[in-house]
PDB file of C-alpha atoms in Angstrom:
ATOM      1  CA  UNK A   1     -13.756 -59.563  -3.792  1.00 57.00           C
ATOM      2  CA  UNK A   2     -13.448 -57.076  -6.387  1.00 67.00           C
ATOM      3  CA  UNK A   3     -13.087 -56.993 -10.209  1.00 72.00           C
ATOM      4  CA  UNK A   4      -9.925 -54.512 -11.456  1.00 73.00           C
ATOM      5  CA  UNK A   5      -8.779 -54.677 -14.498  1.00 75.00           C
ATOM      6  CA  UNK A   6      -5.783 -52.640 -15.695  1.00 75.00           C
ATOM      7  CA  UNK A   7      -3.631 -51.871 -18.767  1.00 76.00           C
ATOM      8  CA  UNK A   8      -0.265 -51.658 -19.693  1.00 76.00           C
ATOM      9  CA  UNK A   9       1.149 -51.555 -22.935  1.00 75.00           C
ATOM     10  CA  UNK A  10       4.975 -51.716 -23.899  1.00 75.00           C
ATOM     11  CA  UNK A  11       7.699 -52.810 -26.677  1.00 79.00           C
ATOM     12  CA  UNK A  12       7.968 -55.977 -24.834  1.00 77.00           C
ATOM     13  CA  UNK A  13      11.468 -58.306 -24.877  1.00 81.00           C
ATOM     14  CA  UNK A  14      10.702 -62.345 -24.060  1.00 81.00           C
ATOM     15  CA  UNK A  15      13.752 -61.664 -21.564  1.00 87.00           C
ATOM     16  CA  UNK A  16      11.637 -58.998 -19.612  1.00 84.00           C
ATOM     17  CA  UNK A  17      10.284 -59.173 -16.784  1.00 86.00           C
ATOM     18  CA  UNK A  18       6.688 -58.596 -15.865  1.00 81.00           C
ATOM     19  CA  UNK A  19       5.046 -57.677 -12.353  1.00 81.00           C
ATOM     20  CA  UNK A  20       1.755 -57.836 -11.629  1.00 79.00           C
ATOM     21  CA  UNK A  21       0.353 -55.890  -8.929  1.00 81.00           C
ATOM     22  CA  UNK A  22      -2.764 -55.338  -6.936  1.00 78.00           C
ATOM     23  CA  UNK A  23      -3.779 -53.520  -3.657  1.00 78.00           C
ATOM     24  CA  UNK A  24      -6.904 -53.607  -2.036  1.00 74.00           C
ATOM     25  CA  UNK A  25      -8.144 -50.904   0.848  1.00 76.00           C
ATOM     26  CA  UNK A  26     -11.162 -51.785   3.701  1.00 73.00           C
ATOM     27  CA  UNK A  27     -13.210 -49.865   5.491  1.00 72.00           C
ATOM     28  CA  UNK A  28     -12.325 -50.882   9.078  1.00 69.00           C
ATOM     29  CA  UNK A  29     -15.156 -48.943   9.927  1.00 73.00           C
ATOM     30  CA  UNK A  30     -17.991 -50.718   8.145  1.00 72.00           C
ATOM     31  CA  UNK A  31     -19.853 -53.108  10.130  1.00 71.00           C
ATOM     32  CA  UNK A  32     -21.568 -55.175   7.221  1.00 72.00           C
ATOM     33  CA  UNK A  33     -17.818 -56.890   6.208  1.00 66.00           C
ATOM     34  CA  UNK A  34     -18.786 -60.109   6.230  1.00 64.00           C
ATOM     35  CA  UNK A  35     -15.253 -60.389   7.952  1.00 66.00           C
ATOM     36  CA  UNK A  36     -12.988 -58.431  10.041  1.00 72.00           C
ATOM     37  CA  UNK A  37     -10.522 -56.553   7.731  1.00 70.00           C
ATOM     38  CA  UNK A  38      -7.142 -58.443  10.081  1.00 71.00           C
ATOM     39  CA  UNK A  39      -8.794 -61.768   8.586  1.00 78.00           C
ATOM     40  CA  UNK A  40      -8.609 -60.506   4.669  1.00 78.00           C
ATOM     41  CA  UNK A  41      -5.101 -60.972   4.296  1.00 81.00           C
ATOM     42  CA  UNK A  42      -4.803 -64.437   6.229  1.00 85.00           C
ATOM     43  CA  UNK A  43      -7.645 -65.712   3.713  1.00 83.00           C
ATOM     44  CA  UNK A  44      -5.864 -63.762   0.712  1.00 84.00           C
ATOM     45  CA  UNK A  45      -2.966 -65.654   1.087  1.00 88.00           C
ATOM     46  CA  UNK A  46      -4.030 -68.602   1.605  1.00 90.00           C
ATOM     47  CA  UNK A  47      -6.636 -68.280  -1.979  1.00 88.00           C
ATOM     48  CA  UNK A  48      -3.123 -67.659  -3.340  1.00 87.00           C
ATOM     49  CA  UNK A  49      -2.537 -71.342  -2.957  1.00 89.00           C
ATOM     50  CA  UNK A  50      -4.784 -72.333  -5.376  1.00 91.00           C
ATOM     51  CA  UNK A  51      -5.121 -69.300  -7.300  1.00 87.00           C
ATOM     52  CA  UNK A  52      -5.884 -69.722 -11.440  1.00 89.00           C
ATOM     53  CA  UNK A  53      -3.799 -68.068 -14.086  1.00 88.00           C
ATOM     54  CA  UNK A  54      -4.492 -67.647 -17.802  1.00 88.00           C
ATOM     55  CA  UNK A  55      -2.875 -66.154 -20.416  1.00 87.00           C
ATOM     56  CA  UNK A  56      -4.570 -65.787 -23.739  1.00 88.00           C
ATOM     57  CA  UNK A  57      -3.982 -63.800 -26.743  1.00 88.00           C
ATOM     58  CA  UNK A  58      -7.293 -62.312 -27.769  1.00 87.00           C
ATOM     59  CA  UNK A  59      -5.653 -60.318 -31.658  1.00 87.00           C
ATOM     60  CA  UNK A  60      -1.794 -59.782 -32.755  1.00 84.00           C
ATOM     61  CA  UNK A  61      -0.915 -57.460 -30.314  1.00 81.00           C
ATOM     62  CA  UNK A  62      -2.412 -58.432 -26.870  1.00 82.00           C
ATOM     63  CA  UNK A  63      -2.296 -60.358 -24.148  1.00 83.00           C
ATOM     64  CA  UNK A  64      -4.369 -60.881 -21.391  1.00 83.00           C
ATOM     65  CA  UNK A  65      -3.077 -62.269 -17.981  1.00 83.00           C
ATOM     66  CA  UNK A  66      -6.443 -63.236 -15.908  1.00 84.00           C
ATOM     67  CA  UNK A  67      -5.532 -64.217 -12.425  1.00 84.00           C
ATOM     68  CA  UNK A  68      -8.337 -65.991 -10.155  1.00 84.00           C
ATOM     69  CA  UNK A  69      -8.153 -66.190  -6.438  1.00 83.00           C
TER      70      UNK A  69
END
């Protein structure tokens, strides 16, 4: 699985919402995947389960969201 990490900065409100994306592409045509790309999303989701969230504040203005699946 990949690393990604992305930035976002706004004048944030306690009442707003927040959405978190990602989106991942395969090569279907690579024959070293370790598994084929139709079984990616069945073990995705099921890694979402169990997946590990953090939230820290690293300085005054920032927060980091770390999600682990």
């Amino acid at each position: 699985m990949p690393n990604t990490t992305q930035s976002a900065s706004w004048d944030f409100n306690p009442g707003d919402p927040v959405h978190l994306s990602a989106t991942f592409s395969f090569d279907t045509e690579d024959t070293q995947d370790a598994a084929p790309v139709a079984a990616a999303l069945a073990a995705i989701q099921a890694r979402l389960a169990t997946a590990v969230l953090s939230a820290t504040q690293p300085d005054g203005a920032t927060i980091s969201i770390t999600i682990t699946i």
